[in-house]
Coordinates of C-alpha atoms in Angstrom, one line a residue:
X253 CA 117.6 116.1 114.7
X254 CA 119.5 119.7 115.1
X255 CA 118.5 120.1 111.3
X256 CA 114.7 119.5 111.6
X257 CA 114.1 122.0 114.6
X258 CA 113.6 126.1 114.1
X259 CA 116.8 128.1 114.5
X260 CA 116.5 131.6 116.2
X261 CA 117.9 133.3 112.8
X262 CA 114.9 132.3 110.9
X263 CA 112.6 134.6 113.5
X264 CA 115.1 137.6 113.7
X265 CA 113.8 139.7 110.4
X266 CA 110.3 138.8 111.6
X267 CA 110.5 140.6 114.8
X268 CA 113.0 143.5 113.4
X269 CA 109.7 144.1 111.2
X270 CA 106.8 142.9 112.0
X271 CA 104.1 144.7 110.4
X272 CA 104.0 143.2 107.2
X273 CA 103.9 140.0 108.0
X274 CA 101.1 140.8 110.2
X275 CA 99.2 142.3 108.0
X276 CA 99.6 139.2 105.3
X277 CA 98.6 136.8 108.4
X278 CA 95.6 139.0 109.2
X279 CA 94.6 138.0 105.6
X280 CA 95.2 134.8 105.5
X281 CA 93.1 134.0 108.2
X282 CA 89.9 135.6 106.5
X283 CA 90.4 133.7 103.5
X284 CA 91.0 130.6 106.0
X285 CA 88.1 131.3 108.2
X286 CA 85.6 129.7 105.9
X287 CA 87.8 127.3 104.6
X288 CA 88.3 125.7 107.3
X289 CA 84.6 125.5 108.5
X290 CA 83.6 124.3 105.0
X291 CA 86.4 121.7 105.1
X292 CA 85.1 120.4 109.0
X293 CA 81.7 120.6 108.1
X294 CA 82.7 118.5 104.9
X295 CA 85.0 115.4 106.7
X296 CA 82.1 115.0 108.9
X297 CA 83.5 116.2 112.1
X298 CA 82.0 119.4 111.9
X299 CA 83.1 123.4 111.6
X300 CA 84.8 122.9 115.1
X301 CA 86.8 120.4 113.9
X302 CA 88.1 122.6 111.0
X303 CA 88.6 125.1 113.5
X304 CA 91.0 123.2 115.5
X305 CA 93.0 121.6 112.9
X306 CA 93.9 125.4 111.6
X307 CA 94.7 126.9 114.5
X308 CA 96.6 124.0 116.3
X309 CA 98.1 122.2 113.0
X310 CA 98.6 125.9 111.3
X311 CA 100.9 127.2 114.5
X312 CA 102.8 124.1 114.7
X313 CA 103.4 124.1 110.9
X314 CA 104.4 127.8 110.9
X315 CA 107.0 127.2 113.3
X316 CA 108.6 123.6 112.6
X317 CA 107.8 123.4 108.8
X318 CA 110.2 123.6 106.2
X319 CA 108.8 126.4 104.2
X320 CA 108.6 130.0 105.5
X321 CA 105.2 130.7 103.4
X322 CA 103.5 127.7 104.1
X323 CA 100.3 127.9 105.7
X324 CA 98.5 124.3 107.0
X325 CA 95.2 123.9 107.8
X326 CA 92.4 121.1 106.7
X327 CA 92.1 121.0 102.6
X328 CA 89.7 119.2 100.2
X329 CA 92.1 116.7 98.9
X330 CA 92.1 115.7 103.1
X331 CA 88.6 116.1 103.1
X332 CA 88.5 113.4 100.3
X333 CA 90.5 111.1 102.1
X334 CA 88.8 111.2 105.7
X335 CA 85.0 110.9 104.7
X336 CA 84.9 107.2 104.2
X337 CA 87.3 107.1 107.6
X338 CA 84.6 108.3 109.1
X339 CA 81.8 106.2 108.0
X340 CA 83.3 103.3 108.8
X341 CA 85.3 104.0 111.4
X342 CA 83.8 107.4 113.2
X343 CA 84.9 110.2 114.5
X344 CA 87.4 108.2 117.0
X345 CA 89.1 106.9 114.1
X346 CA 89.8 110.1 112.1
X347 CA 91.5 111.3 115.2
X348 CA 93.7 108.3 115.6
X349 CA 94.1 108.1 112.0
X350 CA 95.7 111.6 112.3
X351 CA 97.9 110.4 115.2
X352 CA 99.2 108.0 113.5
X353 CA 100.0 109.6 110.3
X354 CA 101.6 112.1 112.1
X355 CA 103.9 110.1 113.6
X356 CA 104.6 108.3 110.2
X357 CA 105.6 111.8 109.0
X358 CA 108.1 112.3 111.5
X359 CA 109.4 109.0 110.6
X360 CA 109.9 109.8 107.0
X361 CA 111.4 113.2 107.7
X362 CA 113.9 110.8 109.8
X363 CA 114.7 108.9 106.9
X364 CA 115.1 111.8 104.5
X365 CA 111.9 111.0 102.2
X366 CA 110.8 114.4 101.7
X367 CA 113.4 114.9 98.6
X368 CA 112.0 111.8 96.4
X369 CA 108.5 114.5 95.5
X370 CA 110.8 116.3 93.1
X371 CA 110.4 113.0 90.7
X372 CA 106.5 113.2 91.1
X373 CA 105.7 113.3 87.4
X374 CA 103.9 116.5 86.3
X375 CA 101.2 114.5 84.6
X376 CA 100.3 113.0 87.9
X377 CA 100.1 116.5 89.7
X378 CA 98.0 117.8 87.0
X379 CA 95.3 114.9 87.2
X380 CA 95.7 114.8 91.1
X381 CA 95.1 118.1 91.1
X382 CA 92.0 117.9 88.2
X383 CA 90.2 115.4 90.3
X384 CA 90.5 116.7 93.6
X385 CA 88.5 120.1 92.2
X386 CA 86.0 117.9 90.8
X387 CA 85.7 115.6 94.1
X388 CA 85.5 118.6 96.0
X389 CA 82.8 120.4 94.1
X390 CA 80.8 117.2 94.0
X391 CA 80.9 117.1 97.8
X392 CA 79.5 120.3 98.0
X393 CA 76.4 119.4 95.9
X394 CA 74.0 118.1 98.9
X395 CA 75.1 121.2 101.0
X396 CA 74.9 123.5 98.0
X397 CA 71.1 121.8 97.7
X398 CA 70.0 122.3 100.8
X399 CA 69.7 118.0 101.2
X400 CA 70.6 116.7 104.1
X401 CA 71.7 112.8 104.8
X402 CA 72.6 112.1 101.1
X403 CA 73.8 108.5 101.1
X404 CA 76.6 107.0 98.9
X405 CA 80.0 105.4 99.7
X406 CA 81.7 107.6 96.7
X407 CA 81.6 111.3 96.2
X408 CA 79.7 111.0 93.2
X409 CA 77.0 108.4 94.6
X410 CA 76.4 111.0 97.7
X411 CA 76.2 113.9 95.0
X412 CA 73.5 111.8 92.9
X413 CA 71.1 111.2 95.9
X414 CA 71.2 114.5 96.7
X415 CA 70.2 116.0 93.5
X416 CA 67.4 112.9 93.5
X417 CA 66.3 114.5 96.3
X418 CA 66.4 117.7 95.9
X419 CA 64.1 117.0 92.7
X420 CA 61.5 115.3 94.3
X421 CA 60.9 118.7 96.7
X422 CA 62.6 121.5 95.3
X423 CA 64.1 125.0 97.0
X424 CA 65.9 126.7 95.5
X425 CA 67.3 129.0 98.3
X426 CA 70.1 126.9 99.2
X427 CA 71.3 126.7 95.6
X428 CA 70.6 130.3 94.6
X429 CA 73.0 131.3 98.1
X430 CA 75.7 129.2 97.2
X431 CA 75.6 130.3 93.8
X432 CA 75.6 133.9 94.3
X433 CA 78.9 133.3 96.9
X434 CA 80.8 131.2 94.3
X435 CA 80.1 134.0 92.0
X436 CA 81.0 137.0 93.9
X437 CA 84.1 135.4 95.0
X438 CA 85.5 134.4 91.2
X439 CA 84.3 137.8 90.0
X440 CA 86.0 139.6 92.9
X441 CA 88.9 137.8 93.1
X442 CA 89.6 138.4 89.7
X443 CA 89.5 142.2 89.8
X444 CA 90.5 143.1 93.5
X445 CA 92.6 139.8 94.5
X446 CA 93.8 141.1 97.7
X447 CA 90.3 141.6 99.1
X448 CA 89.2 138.6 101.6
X449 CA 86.1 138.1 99.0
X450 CA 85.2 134.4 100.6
X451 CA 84.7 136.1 104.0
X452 CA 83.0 138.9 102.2
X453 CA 80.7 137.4 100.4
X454 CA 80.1 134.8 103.4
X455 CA 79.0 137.6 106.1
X456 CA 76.8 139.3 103.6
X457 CA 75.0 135.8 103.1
X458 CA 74.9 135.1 106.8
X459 CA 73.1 139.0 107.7
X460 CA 70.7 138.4 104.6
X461 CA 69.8 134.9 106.1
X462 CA 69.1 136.2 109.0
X463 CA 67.1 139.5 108.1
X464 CA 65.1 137.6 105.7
X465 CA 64.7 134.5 108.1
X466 CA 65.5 132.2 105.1
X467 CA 65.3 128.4 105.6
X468 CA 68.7 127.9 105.1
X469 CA 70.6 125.1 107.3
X470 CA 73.2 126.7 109.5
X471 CA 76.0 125.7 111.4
X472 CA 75.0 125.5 114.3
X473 CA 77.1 126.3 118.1
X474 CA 80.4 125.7 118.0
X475 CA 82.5 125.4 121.7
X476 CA 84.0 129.1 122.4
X477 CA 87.5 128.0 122.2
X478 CA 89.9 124.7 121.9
X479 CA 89.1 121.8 124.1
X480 CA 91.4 120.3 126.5
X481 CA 94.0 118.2 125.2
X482 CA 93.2 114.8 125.0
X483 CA 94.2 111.1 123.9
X484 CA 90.9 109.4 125.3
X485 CA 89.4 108.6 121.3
X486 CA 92.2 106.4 120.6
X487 CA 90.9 102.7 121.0
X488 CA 94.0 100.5 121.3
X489 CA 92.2 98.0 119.9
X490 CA 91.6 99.4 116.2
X491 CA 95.1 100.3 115.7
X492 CA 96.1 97.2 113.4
X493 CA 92.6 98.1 111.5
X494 CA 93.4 102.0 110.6
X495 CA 97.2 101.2 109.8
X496 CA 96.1 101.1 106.2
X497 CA 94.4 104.4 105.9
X498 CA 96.9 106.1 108.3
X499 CA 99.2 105.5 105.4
X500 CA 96.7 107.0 103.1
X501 CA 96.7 110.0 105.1
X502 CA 100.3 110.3 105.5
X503 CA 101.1 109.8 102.1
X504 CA 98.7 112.7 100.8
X505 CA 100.0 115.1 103.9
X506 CA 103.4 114.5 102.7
X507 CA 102.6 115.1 98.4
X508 CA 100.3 117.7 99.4
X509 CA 102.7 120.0 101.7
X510 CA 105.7 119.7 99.5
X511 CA 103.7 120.2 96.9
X512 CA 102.2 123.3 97.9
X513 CA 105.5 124.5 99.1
X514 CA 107.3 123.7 95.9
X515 CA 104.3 126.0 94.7
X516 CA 105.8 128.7 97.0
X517 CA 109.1 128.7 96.4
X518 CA 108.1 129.0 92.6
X519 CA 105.8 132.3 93.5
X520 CA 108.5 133.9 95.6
X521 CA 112.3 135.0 94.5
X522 CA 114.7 133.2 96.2
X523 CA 113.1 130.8 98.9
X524 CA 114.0 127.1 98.5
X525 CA 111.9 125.0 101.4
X526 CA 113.9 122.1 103.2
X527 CA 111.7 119.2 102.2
X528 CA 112.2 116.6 104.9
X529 CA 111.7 119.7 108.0
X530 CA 108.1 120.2 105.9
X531 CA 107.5 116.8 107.0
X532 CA 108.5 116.5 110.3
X533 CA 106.7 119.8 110.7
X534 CA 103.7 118.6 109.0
X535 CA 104.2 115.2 111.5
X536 CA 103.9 117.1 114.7
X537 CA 101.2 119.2 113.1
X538 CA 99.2 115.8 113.0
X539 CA 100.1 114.6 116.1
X540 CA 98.8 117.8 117.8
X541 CA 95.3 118.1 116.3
X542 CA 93.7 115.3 116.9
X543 CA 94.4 115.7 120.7
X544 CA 92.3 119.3 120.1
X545 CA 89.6 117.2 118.3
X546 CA 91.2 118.6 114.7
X547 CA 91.1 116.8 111.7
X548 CA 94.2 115.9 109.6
X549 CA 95.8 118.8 108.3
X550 CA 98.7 119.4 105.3
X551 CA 99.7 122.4 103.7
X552 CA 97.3 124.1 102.1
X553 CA 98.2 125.6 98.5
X554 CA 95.5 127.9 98.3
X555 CA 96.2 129.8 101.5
X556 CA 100.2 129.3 100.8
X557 CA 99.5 131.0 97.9
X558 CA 97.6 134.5 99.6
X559 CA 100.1 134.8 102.0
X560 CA 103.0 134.9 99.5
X561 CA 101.5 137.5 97.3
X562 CA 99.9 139.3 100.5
X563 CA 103.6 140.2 100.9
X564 CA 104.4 137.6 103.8
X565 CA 108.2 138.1 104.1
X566 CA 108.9 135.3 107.3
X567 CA 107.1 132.5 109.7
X568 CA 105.5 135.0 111.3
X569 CA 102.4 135.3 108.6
X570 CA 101.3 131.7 108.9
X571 CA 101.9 131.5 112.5
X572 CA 99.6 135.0 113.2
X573 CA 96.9 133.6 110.8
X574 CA 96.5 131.1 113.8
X575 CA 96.5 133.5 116.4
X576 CA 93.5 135.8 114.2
X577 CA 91.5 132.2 114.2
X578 CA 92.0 131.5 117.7
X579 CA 90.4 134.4 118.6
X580 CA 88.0 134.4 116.3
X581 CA 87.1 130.9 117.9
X582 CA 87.1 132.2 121.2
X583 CA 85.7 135.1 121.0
X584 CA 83.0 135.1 118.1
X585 CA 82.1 131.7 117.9
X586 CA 78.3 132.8 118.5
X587 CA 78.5 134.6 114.9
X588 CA 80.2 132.0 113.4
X589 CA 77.2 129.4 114.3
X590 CA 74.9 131.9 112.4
X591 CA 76.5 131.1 109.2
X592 CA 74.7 128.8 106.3
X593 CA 76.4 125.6 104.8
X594 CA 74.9 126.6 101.9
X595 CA 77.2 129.7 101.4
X596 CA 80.3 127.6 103.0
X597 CA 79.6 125.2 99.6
X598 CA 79.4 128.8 97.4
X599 CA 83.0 129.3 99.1
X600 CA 84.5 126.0 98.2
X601 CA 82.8 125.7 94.9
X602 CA 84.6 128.7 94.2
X603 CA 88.0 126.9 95.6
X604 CA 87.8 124.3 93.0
X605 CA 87.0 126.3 89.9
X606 CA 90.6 128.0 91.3
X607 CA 92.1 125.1 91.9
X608 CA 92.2 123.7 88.2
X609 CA 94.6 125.6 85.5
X610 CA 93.1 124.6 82.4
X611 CA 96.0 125.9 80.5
X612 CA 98.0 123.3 82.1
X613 CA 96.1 120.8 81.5
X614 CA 95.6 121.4 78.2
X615 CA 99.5 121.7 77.8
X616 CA 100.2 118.1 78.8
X617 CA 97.6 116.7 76.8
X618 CA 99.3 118.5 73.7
X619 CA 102.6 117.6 74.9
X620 CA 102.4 113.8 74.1
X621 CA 99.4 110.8 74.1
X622 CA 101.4 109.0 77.3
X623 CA 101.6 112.5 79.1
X624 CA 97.8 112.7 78.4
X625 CA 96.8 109.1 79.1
X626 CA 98.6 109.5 82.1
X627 CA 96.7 112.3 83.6
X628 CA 93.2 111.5 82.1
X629 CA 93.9 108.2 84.3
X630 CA 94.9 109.8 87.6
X631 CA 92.2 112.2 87.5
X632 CA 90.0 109.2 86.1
X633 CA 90.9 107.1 89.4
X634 CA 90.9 110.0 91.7
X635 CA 87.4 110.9 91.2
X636 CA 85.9 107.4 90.8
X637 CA 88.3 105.6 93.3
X638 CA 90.5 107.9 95.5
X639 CA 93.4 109.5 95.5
X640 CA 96.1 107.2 96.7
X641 CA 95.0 104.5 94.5
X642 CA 95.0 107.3 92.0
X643 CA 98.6 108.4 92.4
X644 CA 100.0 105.2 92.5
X645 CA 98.1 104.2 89.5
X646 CA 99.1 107.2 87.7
X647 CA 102.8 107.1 88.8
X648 CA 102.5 103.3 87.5
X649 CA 101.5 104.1 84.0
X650 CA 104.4 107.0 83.9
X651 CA 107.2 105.1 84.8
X652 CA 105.8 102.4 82.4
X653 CA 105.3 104.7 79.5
X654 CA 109.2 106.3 80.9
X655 CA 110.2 103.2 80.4
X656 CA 109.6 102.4 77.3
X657 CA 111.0 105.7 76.2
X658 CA 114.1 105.2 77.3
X659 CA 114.1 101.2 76.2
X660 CA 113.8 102.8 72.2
X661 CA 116.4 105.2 73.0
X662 CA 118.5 102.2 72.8
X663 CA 119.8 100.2 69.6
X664 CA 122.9 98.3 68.3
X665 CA 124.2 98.8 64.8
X666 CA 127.1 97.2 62.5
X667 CA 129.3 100.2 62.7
X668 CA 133.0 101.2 60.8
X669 CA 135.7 101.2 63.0
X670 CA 135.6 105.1 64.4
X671 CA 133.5 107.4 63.0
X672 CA 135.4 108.3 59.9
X673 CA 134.6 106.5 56.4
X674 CA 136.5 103.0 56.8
X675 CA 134.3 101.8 53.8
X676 CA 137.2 100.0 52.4
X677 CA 138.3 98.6 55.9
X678 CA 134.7 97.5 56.4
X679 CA 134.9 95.3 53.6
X680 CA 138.2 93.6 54.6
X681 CA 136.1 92.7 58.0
X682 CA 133.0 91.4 55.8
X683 CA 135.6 89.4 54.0
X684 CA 137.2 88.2 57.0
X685 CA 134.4 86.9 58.7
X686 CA 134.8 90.0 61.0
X687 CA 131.9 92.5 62.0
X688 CA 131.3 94.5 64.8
X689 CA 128.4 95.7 66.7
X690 CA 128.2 99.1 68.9
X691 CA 125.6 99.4 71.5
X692 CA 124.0 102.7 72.1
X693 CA 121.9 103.7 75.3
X694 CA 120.8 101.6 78.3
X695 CA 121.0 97.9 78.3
X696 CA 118.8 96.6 80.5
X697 CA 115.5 94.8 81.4
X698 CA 113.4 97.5 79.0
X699 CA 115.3 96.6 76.3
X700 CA 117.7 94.0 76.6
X701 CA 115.5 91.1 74.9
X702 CA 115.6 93.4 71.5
X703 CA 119.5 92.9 71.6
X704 CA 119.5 89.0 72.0
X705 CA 117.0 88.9 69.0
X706 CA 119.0 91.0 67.2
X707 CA 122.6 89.6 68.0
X708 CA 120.8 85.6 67.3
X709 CA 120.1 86.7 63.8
X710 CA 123.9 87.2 62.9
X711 CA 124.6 85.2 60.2
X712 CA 127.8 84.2 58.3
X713 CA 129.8 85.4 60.6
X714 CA 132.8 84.2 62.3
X715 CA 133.5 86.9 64.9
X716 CA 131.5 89.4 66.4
X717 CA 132.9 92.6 68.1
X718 CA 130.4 94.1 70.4
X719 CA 131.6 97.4 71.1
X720 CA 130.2 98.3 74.7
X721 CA 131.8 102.2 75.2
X722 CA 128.3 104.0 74.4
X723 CA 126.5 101.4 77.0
X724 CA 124.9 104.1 79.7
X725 CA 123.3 101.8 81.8
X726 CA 123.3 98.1 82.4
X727 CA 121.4 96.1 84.7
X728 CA 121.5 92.3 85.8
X729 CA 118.5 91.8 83.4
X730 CA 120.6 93.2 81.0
X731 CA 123.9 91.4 82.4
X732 CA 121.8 88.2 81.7
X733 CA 120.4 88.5 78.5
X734 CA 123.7 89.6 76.9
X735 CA 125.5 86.1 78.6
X736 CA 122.2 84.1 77.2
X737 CA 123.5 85.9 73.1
X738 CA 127.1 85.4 73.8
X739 CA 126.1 81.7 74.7
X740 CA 123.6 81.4 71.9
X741 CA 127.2 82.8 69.7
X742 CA 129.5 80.6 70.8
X743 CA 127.5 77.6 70.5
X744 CA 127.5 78.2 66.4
X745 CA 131.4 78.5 66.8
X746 CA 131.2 82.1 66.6
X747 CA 134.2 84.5 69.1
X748 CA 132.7 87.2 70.4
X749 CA 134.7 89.8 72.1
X750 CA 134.2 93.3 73.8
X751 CA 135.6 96.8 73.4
X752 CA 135.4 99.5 75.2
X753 CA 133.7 98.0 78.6
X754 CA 133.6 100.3 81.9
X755 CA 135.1 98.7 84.9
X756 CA 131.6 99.0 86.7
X757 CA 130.2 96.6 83.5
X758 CA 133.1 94.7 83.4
X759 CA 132.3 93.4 87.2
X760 CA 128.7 93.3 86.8
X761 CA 129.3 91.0 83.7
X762 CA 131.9 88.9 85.2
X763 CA 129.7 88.4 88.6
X764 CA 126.7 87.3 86.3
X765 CA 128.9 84.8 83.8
X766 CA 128.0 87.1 80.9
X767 CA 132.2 88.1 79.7
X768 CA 132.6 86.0 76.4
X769 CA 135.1 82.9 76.6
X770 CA 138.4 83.2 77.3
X771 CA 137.1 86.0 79.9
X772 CA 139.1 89.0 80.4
X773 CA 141.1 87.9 77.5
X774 CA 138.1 88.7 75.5
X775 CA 138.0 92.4 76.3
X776 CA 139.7 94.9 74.7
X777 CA 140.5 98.8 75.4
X778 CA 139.3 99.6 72.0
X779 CA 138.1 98.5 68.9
X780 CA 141.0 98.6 66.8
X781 CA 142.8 96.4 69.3
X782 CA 140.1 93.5 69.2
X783 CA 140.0 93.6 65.5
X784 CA 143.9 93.1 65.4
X785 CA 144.0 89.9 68.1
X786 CA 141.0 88.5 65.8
X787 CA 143.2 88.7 62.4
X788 CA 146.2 88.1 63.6
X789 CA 144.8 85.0 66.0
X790 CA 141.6 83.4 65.4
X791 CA 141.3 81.5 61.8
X792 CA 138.4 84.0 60.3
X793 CA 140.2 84.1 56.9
X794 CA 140.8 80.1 57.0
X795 CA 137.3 79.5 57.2
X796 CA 136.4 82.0 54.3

């Protein structure tokens, strides 16, 4: 427990020099402001939801995370995974959803889980990543519209009906706004990145709005501050019910943080995040939010990713981006309520043409057809499905394809004695009935079968030497397999013996009845020594 909490030297730099941490929180929190209304507005809970979930989650985060650049808040991939919580369970079961994922967090933080998203194939994290952007984007197509109430249980039905709709009475306002924000963001960002252009480009649309008086859709009040703390949505009752997606949300809080603060440690010299704090910071995160009304929250790479190159140096950034939004909340929430969805849609349109590195992308799909199948189907499944289903599926098809790559690595040849030219030797064995056999690689469930149809076809042969030294791997698949050709051997009155067999094989073999006959007495240091006991005692030559 003493190594998941905060220590006092991790705050000691930050207080020595405050300023430009400050500063880089200060920045952070503009380019989070509209985020995270865009993102509340978008799980269905509404811009005071996003709200919450930054300032509470973000604070929380910033102090018992694992990474000293991460910055938490409400994301799209989140957003994803909490609209169809809402439909069908409300804006009660969001809340306890987040609870409980929270508390699932902690639990894998406990167990040290937070390590095994170093294995996360980068396939999977490219698609993931691919289908979240176009998820997002297409969630922003009724608000970027101007259409209210679009109906569809997937992201892409919802997206439909709303351009239906907007076609049968068209405006094109809404559109033109969110446009002209997407725009002004990419083309800022790209030539003055330090500059907050999201909030820029959102005020300017909000004062033309209103000077005009154009019928855009606004947000609408939001409460001037954080409400009181409390646990009355949870209904006891519905626990069992939202166990399912409480996982969901768990598992993409967990990918998502320690991916985003892999992402930092990558962008800044010499950090290296402790993986299972993330989570248990990202767990009380969870827990706390929903008792402020907030959504579900992770780390968010996008903001991660302005604080590190705003020149964020400790905790202190992410935690002061919370404090800037909690008084933004309290004391300009009237502003705020001004501001049109339309332009919020501009802002996270904008997010998810960031979001996807097309040279990436197209590096993996030139890096090999299974790296490419593999990502084309998690980005596939994400957009059409969602992404836990796409994860797993894509992790699925990896470890398959892995698999397989590492079952033809294997092979067993008829091999000299050692590795200088025996030719001479080799045709005193042939003539004695003699050969041997050298395995190479893993022998186990992948490709273990190959062996026995291999090691059946032996013919004229009156001993067979398997030499077992180059065996990497072997498991009870391939334990069993190699008793079922040994058997298959002996039963045509051929002696098999072994050379060269690890202790750690030699048990495993023994415990599964897979050591030829005559057991240990069948297994030799080397090959030279079994060729000598099978001259010298078994009839090979009699029989030629």
């Amino acid at each position: 427990m003493r190594a998941l909490l905060p220590t006092w030297s991790e705050w000691k730099p930050a207080f020595r020099a405050p300023g430009t941490d400050l500063m880089s929180g200060l920045i952070v929190a503009l380019v989070a402001l509209p985020l995270a209304l865009g993102f509340g507005i978008s799980s269905g809970l509404g811009a005071a939801a996003g709200l919450a979930t930054a300032i509470v989650a973000g604070a929380l985060a910033a102090v018992f995370g694992g990474s000293r650049f991460q910055v938490s808040g409400p994301t799209g991939a989140m957003t994803v995974v909490l609209v169809p919580i809402v439909h069908e369970h409300g804006a009660s079961g969001v809340l306890t959803v987040g609870l409980m994922a929270g508390v699932l967090l902690m639990a894998l933080a406990f167990a040290g889980v937070g390590r095994a998203v170093r294995f996360m194939p980068a396939p999977v994290i490219e698609g993931f990543t691919a289908g979240i952007a176009v998820v997002i984007a297409l969630q922003q197509v009724p608000g970027a519209l101007g259409v209210a109430g679009a109906e569809g249980e997937k992201v892409w039905q919802s997206a439909f009906d709303a351009v239906r709709r907007f076609a049968e009475h068209p405006d094109a306002t809404a559109p033109v706004t969110a446009l002209v924000v997407a725009a002004a963001i990419l083309i800022g960002g790209r030539f003055l990145p330090k500059l907050p252009f999201a909030l820029v480009a959102v005020v300017v649309a909000t004062v033309v709005a209103s000077v005009f008086d154009l019928p855009l859709t606004r947000i609408g009040a939001i409460p001037a501050g954080l409400p009181t703390p409390s646990l009355d949505f949870v209904q006891w009752g519905t626990l069992s019910g939202l166990l399912l997606p409480a996982l969901a949300v768990a598992a993409l809080a967990a990918l998502e943080s320690l991916l985003s603060a892999t992402a930092a440690d990558a962008m800044a010299v010499g950090t290296r995040h402790d993986p299972d704090r993330e989570l248990f910071g990202q767990g009380l995160a969870n827990i706390a939010a929903p008792l402020f009304g907030g959504v579900p929250a992770t780390g968010a790479i996008a903001r991660t990713a302005v604080n590190v190159r705003s020149g964020a140096r400790t905790r202190l950034a992410a935690l002061f981006h919370a404090v800037v939004l909690a008084a933004i909340v309290y004391l300009a929430s009237g502003p705020v309520a001004d501001i049109p969805i339309a332009a919020l849609a501009g802002v996270l349109l904008a997010t998810t043409v960031r979001m996807v590195e097309a040279a990436s992308l197209a590096a993996i799909a030139r890096a090999s057809r299974g790296d490419a199948i593999v990502m084309a189907l998690t980005f596939l499944v994400t957009v059409a499905f969602d992404l836990v289903t796409a994860v797993v599926a894509g992790i699925g098809i990896a470890l398959v394809l892995a698999v397989r790559a590492v079952a033809r690595e294997a092979s067993m040849q008829q091999v000299p004695l050692d590795e200088a030219d025996h030719l001479g030797e080799e045709h005193d064995l042939l003539r004695d009935h003699i050969v041997a056999y050298r395995i190479d690689g893993p022998l186990f469930f992948a490709a273990a079968h190959r062996f026995l149809l291999e090691l059946s076809e032996v013919a004229d042969v009156r001993v067979v030497i398997l030499r077992m030294s180059r065996v990497t791997a072997l498991d009870t698949t391939g334990a069993l397999v190699l008793a079922d050709a040994v058997r298959k051997l002996q039963h045509r009155h051929i002696t098999v013996l072994m050379s060269g067999l690890r202790d750690d094989h030699r048990a495993r073999l023994a415990t599964m009845g897979a050591l030829p006959a005559g057991g240990d007495d069948a297994v030799f240091p080397d090959t030279g020594t079994a060729i000598s006991y099978a001259r010298r005692f078994l009839p090979t030559h009699r029989a030629h």
